[in-house]
Amino acid sequence: MDMEAARAWLTGYLCSVDARVGRPGAVCPFVAPALRAGTLRLEQWPVNAQIGVAGLVSLVRDMVAVFESAQWVSRNRTLHALVVVLDGLPTDRLGVTDEAHRQVKPELVAKGLMLGQFHAQCEERAARNPSFRVSRSPVPMLALRHMAVHDVLFLDGDSTSFTAYDQRYGGRYDRGSVPDPLFVEHFARARARFGADTARNAAEAGARAVRHKAALMSAHEPPTSARSSDERRLHGLDRPLAQMTLPVSRYRTDSRGGM
């Protein structure tokens, strides 16, 4: 039941046009292209009804292991997405997803990853319309993907997050190749605010990267998820989800992105 509801929400609401988002195009302009490319992986993972923040943080780290070890059918990293339905999470525990997201965000951003939480009580607002709770879904889900240029809308609030973003996309702004004025506004304001911190954080991040690379080279085995395939109840990890693919003509996308 939860999987059917998740599929309907992904292929319906997220792929549809909603004026409340505050921009043209689909609610999430990346879902439809990911479905067409066969790179949206939908899974259902069982969780304990009493799971806490620490348990969900651990689950997110398992998601990262699965995401990073997956064999994607498309090389376009922007379209790679792992969506996990949290099977068994009761209504009175939905809030733990928000706190888990807050706690795990820094380590994910440092890896160039972004996590979204979706549930019936989610308070996340649309970037262009703060009155619209854009991330409310019929079942609780977590979605993991690579960082993209539009993520300046979500990463301009602290120096550590902005440094990770600036390292990846700052050159585009310096060259004037980011066309969306809202992105440019957020980037300029964050760089003015965190300029000195950004340089220091970049140097520290570089040193961490060197240490991380050395650790990986000395390891005998690649990292793997602690969850078995049966335990995760895989849904399409090794193949495109054909049942979620809609005709191309159904999709309207906006390359500017940003929910």
mmCIF file of C-alpha atoms in Angstrom:
data_model
loop_
_atom_site.group_PDB
_atom_site.id
_atom_site.type_symbol
_atom_site.label_atom_id
_atom_site.label_comp_id
_atom_site.label_asym_id
_atom_site.label_seq_id
_atom_site.Cartn_x
_atom_site.Cartn_y
_atom_site.Cartn_z
ATOM 1 C CA MET A 1 0.000 0.000 0.000
ATOM 2 C CA ASP A 2 2.754 2.457 0.958
ATOM 3 C CA MET A 3 4.667 1.721 -2.249
ATOM 4 C CA GLU A 4 1.617 2.388 -4.409
ATOM 5 C CA ALA A 5 0.995 5.662 -2.573
ATOM 6 C CA ALA A 6 4.628 6.648 -3.000
ATOM 7 C CA ARG A 7 4.590 5.883 -6.721
ATOM 8 C CA ALA A 8 1.389 7.859 -7.212
ATOM 9 C CA TRP A 9 2.840 10.852 -5.355
ATOM 10 C CA LEU A 10 6.128 10.754 -7.269
ATOM 11 C CA THR A 11 4.562 10.406 -10.716
ATOM 12 C CA GLY A 12 1.575 12.618 -9.963
ATOM 13 C CA TYR A 13 2.187 15.490 -7.579
ATOM 14 C CA LEU A 14 5.950 15.923 -8.084
ATOM 15 C CA CYS A 15 5.647 15.749 -11.883
ATOM 16 C CA SER A 16 2.701 18.138 -12.087
ATOM 17 C CA VAL A 17 2.546 21.908 -12.352
ATOM 18 C CA ASP A 18 1.482 23.708 -9.169
ATOM 19 C CA ALA A 19 1.285 27.495 -9.128
ATOM 20 C CA ARG A 20 1.980 27.511 -5.386
ATOM 21 C CA VAL A 21 5.619 26.567 -6.059
ATOM 22 C CA GLY A 22 6.151 30.077 -7.393
ATOM 23 C CA ARG A 23 7.863 29.219 -10.707
ATOM 24 C CA PRO A 24 6.962 27.535 -14.005
ATOM 25 C CA GLY A 25 7.275 23.791 -14.452
ATOM 26 C CA ALA A 26 6.786 20.723 -12.315
ATOM 27 C CA VAL A 27 6.874 20.756 -8.519
ATOM 28 C CA CYS A 28 10.190 18.876 -8.725
ATOM 29 C CA PRO A 29 11.678 19.301 -12.219
ATOM 30 C CA PHE A 30 14.149 16.432 -11.770
ATOM 31 C CA VAL A 31 11.736 13.565 -11.067
ATOM 32 C CA ALA A 32 10.368 13.186 -14.587
ATOM 33 C CA PRO A 33 13.807 13.169 -16.287
ATOM 34 C CA ALA A 34 15.057 10.698 -13.666
ATOM 35 C CA LEU A 35 12.105 8.400 -14.376
ATOM 36 C CA ARG A 36 12.772 8.586 -18.104
ATOM 37 C CA ALA A 37 16.449 7.813 -17.530
ATOM 38 C CA GLY A 38 15.651 4.901 -15.193
ATOM 39 C CA THR A 39 17.676 6.455 -12.376
ATOM 40 C CA LEU A 40 15.037 7.005 -9.725
ATOM 41 C CA ARG A 41 15.349 4.043 -7.349
ATOM 42 C CA LEU A 42 12.374 3.462 -5.071
ATOM 43 C CA GLU A 43 12.794 1.133 -2.093
ATOM 44 C CA GLN A 44 10.821 0.260 1.002
ATOM 45 C CA TRP A 45 12.808 -0.202 4.200
ATOM 46 C CA PRO A 46 11.184 -1.479 7.392
ATOM 47 C CA VAL A 47 11.736 0.630 10.507
ATOM 48 C CA ASN A 48 10.940 0.017 14.153
ATOM 49 C CA ALA A 49 7.854 1.928 15.271
ATOM 50 C CA GLN A 50 9.890 3.391 18.138
ATOM 51 C CA ILE A 51 12.871 4.419 16.025
ATOM 52 C CA GLY A 52 14.606 7.564 17.214
ATOM 53 C CA VAL A 53 16.796 10.183 15.611
ATOM 54 C CA ALA A 54 19.974 8.124 16.009
ATOM 55 C CA GLY A 55 18.320 5.172 14.318
ATOM 56 C CA LEU A 56 17.230 7.257 11.352
ATOM 57 C CA VAL A 57 20.669 8.846 11.049
ATOM 58 C CA SER A 58 22.085 5.317 10.851
ATOM 59 C CA LEU A 59 19.503 4.460 8.204
ATOM 60 C CA VAL A 60 20.529 7.506 6.157
ATOM 61 C CA ARG A 61 24.147 6.356 6.277
ATOM 62 C CA ASP A 62 22.997 2.991 4.949
ATOM 63 C CA MET A 63 21.250 4.877 2.165
ATOM 64 C CA VAL A 64 24.513 6.613 1.307
ATOM 65 C CA ALA A 65 26.285 3.243 1.081
ATOM 66 C CA VAL A 66 23.620 1.909 -1.279
ATOM 67 C CA PHE A 67 23.550 5.119 -3.322
ATOM 68 C CA GLU A 68 27.316 5.303 -3.762
ATOM 69 C CA SER A 69 27.710 1.627 -4.663
ATOM 70 C CA ALA A 70 24.774 1.465 -7.109
ATOM 71 C CA GLN A 71 25.367 0.783 -10.796
ATOM 72 C CA TRP A 72 23.458 3.606 -12.476
ATOM 73 C CA VAL A 73 22.157 3.171 -16.023
ATOM 74 C CA SER A 74 22.845 6.832 -16.832
ATOM 75 C CA ARG A 75 26.050 8.781 -16.257
ATOM 76 C CA ASN A 76 24.093 11.982 -15.562
ATOM 77 C CA ARG A 77 24.667 12.268 -11.812
ATOM 78 C CA THR A 78 22.055 15.009 -11.474
ATOM 79 C CA LEU A 79 19.357 12.420 -12.162
ATOM 80 C CA HIS A 80 20.558 9.779 -9.688
ATOM 81 C CA ALA A 81 18.099 9.483 -6.807
ATOM 82 C CA LEU A 82 17.380 6.942 -4.090
ATOM 83 C CA VAL A 83 13.964 7.275 -2.461
ATOM 84 C CA VAL A 84 13.247 5.162 0.606
ATOM 85 C CA VAL A 85 9.745 4.648 1.986
ATOM 86 C CA LEU A 86 9.959 4.312 5.784
ATOM 87 C CA ASP A 87 7.716 1.312 6.296
ATOM 88 C CA GLY A 88 6.322 1.165 9.823
ATOM 89 C CA LEU A 89 7.011 4.747 10.946
ATOM 90 C CA PRO A 90 3.885 5.840 12.844
ATOM 91 C CA THR A 91 2.282 9.262 12.553
ATOM 92 C CA ASP A 92 3.411 10.335 16.009
ATOM 93 C CA ARG A 93 7.067 9.675 15.036
ATOM 94 C CA LEU A 94 7.151 11.643 11.778
ATOM 95 C CA GLY A 95 9.020 14.490 13.432
ATOM 96 C CA VAL A 96 12.116 12.350 13.960
ATOM 97 C CA THR A 97 12.760 12.535 10.208
ATOM 98 C CA ASP A 98 13.106 16.310 10.455
ATOM 99 C CA GLU A 99 15.602 16.163 13.311
ATOM 100 C CA ALA A 100 17.546 13.326 11.676
ATOM 101 C CA HIS A 101 17.752 15.436 8.526
ATOM 102 C CA ARG A 102 19.080 18.395 10.504
ATOM 103 C CA GLN A 103 21.728 16.319 12.246
ATOM 104 C CA VAL A 104 23.007 14.370 9.234
ATOM 105 C CA LYS A 105 22.917 17.249 6.732
ATOM 106 C CA PRO A 106 26.488 18.534 7.372
ATOM 107 C CA GLU A 107 28.173 15.190 6.673
ATOM 108 C CA LEU A 108 26.075 14.635 3.555
ATOM 109 C CA VAL A 109 26.738 18.104 2.181
ATOM 110 C CA ALA A 110 30.468 17.557 2.708
ATOM 111 C CA LYS A 111 30.140 14.535 0.395
ATOM 112 C CA GLY A 112 28.227 16.547 -2.190
ATOM 113 C CA LEU A 113 24.937 14.846 -1.309
ATOM 114 C CA MET A 114 21.514 16.215 -0.476
ATOM 115 C CA LEU A 115 18.746 14.617 1.571
ATOM 116 C CA GLY A 116 15.081 15.482 1.535
ATOM 117 C CA GLN A 117 12.469 14.358 4.035
ATOM 118 C CA PHE A 118 8.820 14.023 3.066
ATOM 119 C CA HIS A 119 5.827 13.207 5.249
ATOM 120 C CA ALA A 120 2.289 14.314 6.006
ATOM 121 C CA GLN A 121 3.340 16.894 8.622
ATOM 122 C CA CYS A 122 6.503 18.236 6.966
ATOM 123 C CA GLU A 123 7.023 21.968 7.470
ATOM 124 C CA GLU A 124 9.555 22.469 4.651
ATOM 125 C CA ARG A 125 8.504 25.416 2.478
ATOM 126 C CA ALA A 126 8.892 26.165 -1.223
ATOM 127 C CA ALA A 127 11.941 28.363 -1.864
ATOM 128 C CA ARG A 128 9.902 30.885 -3.857
ATOM 129 C CA ASN A 129 6.734 30.704 -1.754
ATOM 130 C CA PRO A 130 7.324 30.321 1.991
ATOM 131 C CA SER A 131 3.612 29.862 2.616
ATOM 132 C CA PHE A 132 3.533 26.578 0.656
ATOM 133 C CA ARG A 133 4.485 23.395 2.519
ATOM 134 C CA VAL A 134 5.864 21.695 -0.547
ATOM 135 C CA SER A 135 7.210 18.470 0.984
ATOM 136 C CA ARG A 136 4.039 16.923 2.378
ATOM 137 C CA SER A 137 3.538 13.368 1.180
ATOM 138 C CA PRO A 138 1.039 10.581 1.943
ATOM 139 C CA VAL A 139 3.737 8.259 3.340
ATOM 140 C CA PRO A 140 7.048 9.056 5.070
ATOM 141 C CA MET A 141 10.029 9.022 2.723
ATOM 142 C CA LEU A 142 13.660 10.073 2.511
ATOM 143 C CA ALA A 143 15.261 11.001 -0.813
ATOM 144 C CA LEU A 144 18.998 11.090 -1.477
ATOM 145 C CA ARG A 145 20.662 12.680 -4.519
ATOM 146 C CA HIS A 146 23.754 14.538 -5.627
ATOM 147 C CA MET A 147 24.082 18.251 -4.956
ATOM 148 C CA ALA A 148 22.917 20.456 -7.842
ATOM 149 C CA VAL A 149 23.306 24.103 -8.755
ATOM 150 C CA HIS A 150 19.859 25.055 -7.427
ATOM 151 C CA ASP A 151 20.831 23.877 -3.946
ATOM 152 C CA VAL A 152 22.190 27.319 -3.140
ATOM 153 C CA LEU A 153 18.599 27.928 -2.054
ATOM 154 C CA PHE A 154 19.111 25.429 0.772
ATOM 155 C CA LEU A 155 22.829 25.796 1.543
ATOM 156 C CA ASP A 156 23.299 29.538 2.037
ATOM 157 C CA GLY A 157 22.439 29.576 5.730
ATOM 158 C CA ASP A 158 25.779 28.558 7.290
ATOM 159 C CA SER A 159 29.425 28.785 6.292
ATOM 160 C CA THR A 160 30.121 25.029 6.256
ATOM 161 C CA SER A 161 27.239 24.203 3.914
ATOM 162 C CA PHE A 162 27.944 27.182 1.702
ATOM 163 C CA THR A 163 31.635 26.296 1.460
ATOM 164 C CA ALA A 164 30.752 22.844 0.131
ATOM 165 C CA TYR A 165 28.459 24.449 -2.426
ATOM 166 C CA ASP A 166 30.911 27.202 -3.383
ATOM 167 C CA GLN A 167 33.673 24.660 -3.996
ATOM 168 C CA ARG A 168 31.490 22.866 -6.537
ATOM 169 C CA TYR A 169 29.617 25.702 -8.205
ATOM 170 C CA GLY A 170 31.347 28.971 -7.335
ATOM 171 C CA GLY A 171 33.193 28.990 -10.648
ATOM 172 C CA ARG A 172 29.918 29.095 -12.552
ATOM 173 C CA TYR A 173 28.870 32.233 -10.715
ATOM 174 C CA ASP A 174 32.292 33.792 -11.235
ATOM 175 C CA ARG A 175 31.940 33.180 -14.982
ATOM 176 C CA GLY A 176 28.392 34.528 -15.017
ATOM 177 C CA SER A 177 26.986 31.266 -16.347
ATOM 178 C CA VAL A 178 24.182 30.827 -13.777
ATOM 179 C CA PRO A 179 21.113 32.422 -15.392
ATOM 180 C CA ASP A 180 18.594 32.289 -12.548
ATOM 181 C CA PRO A 181 18.635 35.669 -10.731
ATOM 182 C CA LEU A 182 17.339 34.100 -7.514
ATOM 183 C CA PHE A 183 20.298 31.702 -7.394
ATOM 184 C CA VAL A 184 22.690 34.564 -8.102
ATOM 185 C CA GLU A 185 21.128 36.659 -5.343
ATOM 186 C CA HIS A 186 21.408 33.879 -2.772
ATOM 187 C CA PHE A 187 24.982 33.062 -3.807
ATOM 188 C CA ALA A 188 26.193 36.668 -3.718
ATOM 189 C CA ARG A 189 24.641 37.266 -0.313
ATOM 190 C CA ALA A 190 26.142 34.071 1.135
ATOM 191 C CA ARG A 191 29.602 34.723 -0.304
ATOM 192 C CA ALA A 192 29.574 38.254 1.098
ATOM 193 C CA ARG A 193 28.542 36.900 4.473
ATOM 194 C CA PHE A 194 30.817 33.862 4.647
ATOM 195 C CA GLY A 195 33.745 34.925 2.449
ATOM 196 C CA ALA A 196 36.522 34.551 5.042
ATOM 197 C CA ASP A 197 34.948 31.441 6.539
ATOM 198 C CA THR A 198 34.602 29.924 3.076
ATOM 199 C CA ALA A 199 38.344 30.168 2.385
ATOM 200 C CA ARG A 200 39.217 28.638 5.750
ATOM 201 C CA ASN A 201 36.648 25.870 5.409
ATOM 202 C CA ALA A 202 37.872 25.094 1.910
ATOM 203 C CA ALA A 203 41.422 24.578 3.172
ATOM 204 C CA GLU A 204 40.188 22.315 5.972
ATOM 205 C CA ALA A 205 37.990 20.372 3.531
ATOM 206 C CA GLY A 206 40.978 19.854 1.254
ATOM 207 C CA ALA A 207 43.013 18.416 4.091
ATOM 208 C CA ARG A 208 40.147 16.086 5.043
ATOM 209 C CA ALA A 209 39.840 14.935 1.441
ATOM 210 C CA VAL A 210 43.511 13.997 1.340
ATOM 211 C CA ARG A 211 43.164 11.986 4.563
ATOM 212 C CA HIS A 212 39.990 10.322 3.291
ATOM 213 C CA LYS A 213 41.638 9.316 0.014
ATOM 214 C CA ALA A 214 44.582 7.825 1.877
ATOM 215 C CA ALA A 215 42.220 5.839 4.109
ATOM 216 C CA LEU A 216 40.320 4.496 1.106
ATOM 217 C CA MET A 217 43.505 3.426 -0.640
ATOM 218 C CA SER A 218 44.589 1.477 2.416
ATOM 219 C CA ALA A 219 41.253 -0.280 2.814
ATOM 220 C CA HIS A 220 40.989 -3.862 1.594
ATOM 221 C CA GLU A 221 37.282 -3.819 0.833
ATOM 222 C CA PRO A 222 34.910 -1.155 -0.518
ATOM 223 C CA PRO A 223 32.206 0.081 1.869
ATOM 224 C CA THR A 224 28.931 -1.823 1.653
ATOM 225 C CA SER A 225 25.515 -1.318 3.152
ATOM 226 C CA ALA A 226 24.786 -3.106 6.422
ATOM 227 C CA ARG A 227 21.342 -4.020 5.126
ATOM 228 C CA SER A 228 20.822 -7.130 3.032
ATOM 229 C CA SER A 229 18.772 -6.998 -0.155
ATOM 230 C CA ASP A 230 15.966 -8.977 1.470
ATOM 231 C CA GLU A 231 15.932 -6.732 4.533
ATOM 232 C CA ARG A 232 15.649 -3.623 2.380
ATOM 233 C CA ARG A 233 12.954 -5.195 0.193
ATOM 234 C CA LEU A 234 14.580 -3.845 -2.936
ATOM 235 C CA HIS A 235 12.335 -2.245 -5.527
ATOM 236 C CA GLY A 236 14.284 -1.640 -8.712
ATOM 237 C CA LEU A 237 17.806 -1.148 -7.337
ATOM 238 C CA ASP A 238 19.329 -3.148 -10.200
ATOM 239 C CA ARG A 239 16.887 -2.194 -12.926
ATOM 240 C CA PRO A 240 14.829 0.806 -14.049
ATOM 241 C CA LEU A 241 11.365 1.036 -12.526
ATOM 242 C CA ALA A 242 9.368 0.512 -15.700
ATOM 243 C CA GLN A 243 6.073 0.689 -13.839
ATOM 244 C CA MET A 244 6.873 4.264 -12.819
ATOM 245 C CA THR A 245 7.703 5.507 -16.305
ATOM 246 C CA LEU A 246 5.138 7.833 -17.867
ATOM 247 C CA PRO A 247 4.918 9.047 -21.482
ATOM 248 C CA VAL A 248 7.354 11.872 -22.178
ATOM 249 C CA SER A 249 4.525 14.150 -23.221
ATOM 250 C CA ARG A 250 3.131 14.060 -19.684
ATOM 251 C CA TYR A 251 6.125 15.873 -18.260
ATOM 252 C CA ARG A 252 6.781 19.579 -18.066
ATOM 253 C CA THR A 253 10.179 20.394 -16.651
ATOM 254 C CA ASP A 254 12.030 23.538 -15.700
ATOM 255 C CA SER A 255 15.824 23.355 -15.807
ATOM 256 C CA ARG A 256 16.106 26.051 -13.188
ATOM 257 C CA GLY A 257 15.126 23.587 -10.478
ATOM 258 C CA GLY A 258 14.461 24.257 -6.825
ATOM 259 C CA MET A 259 11.340 23.139 -5.027
#
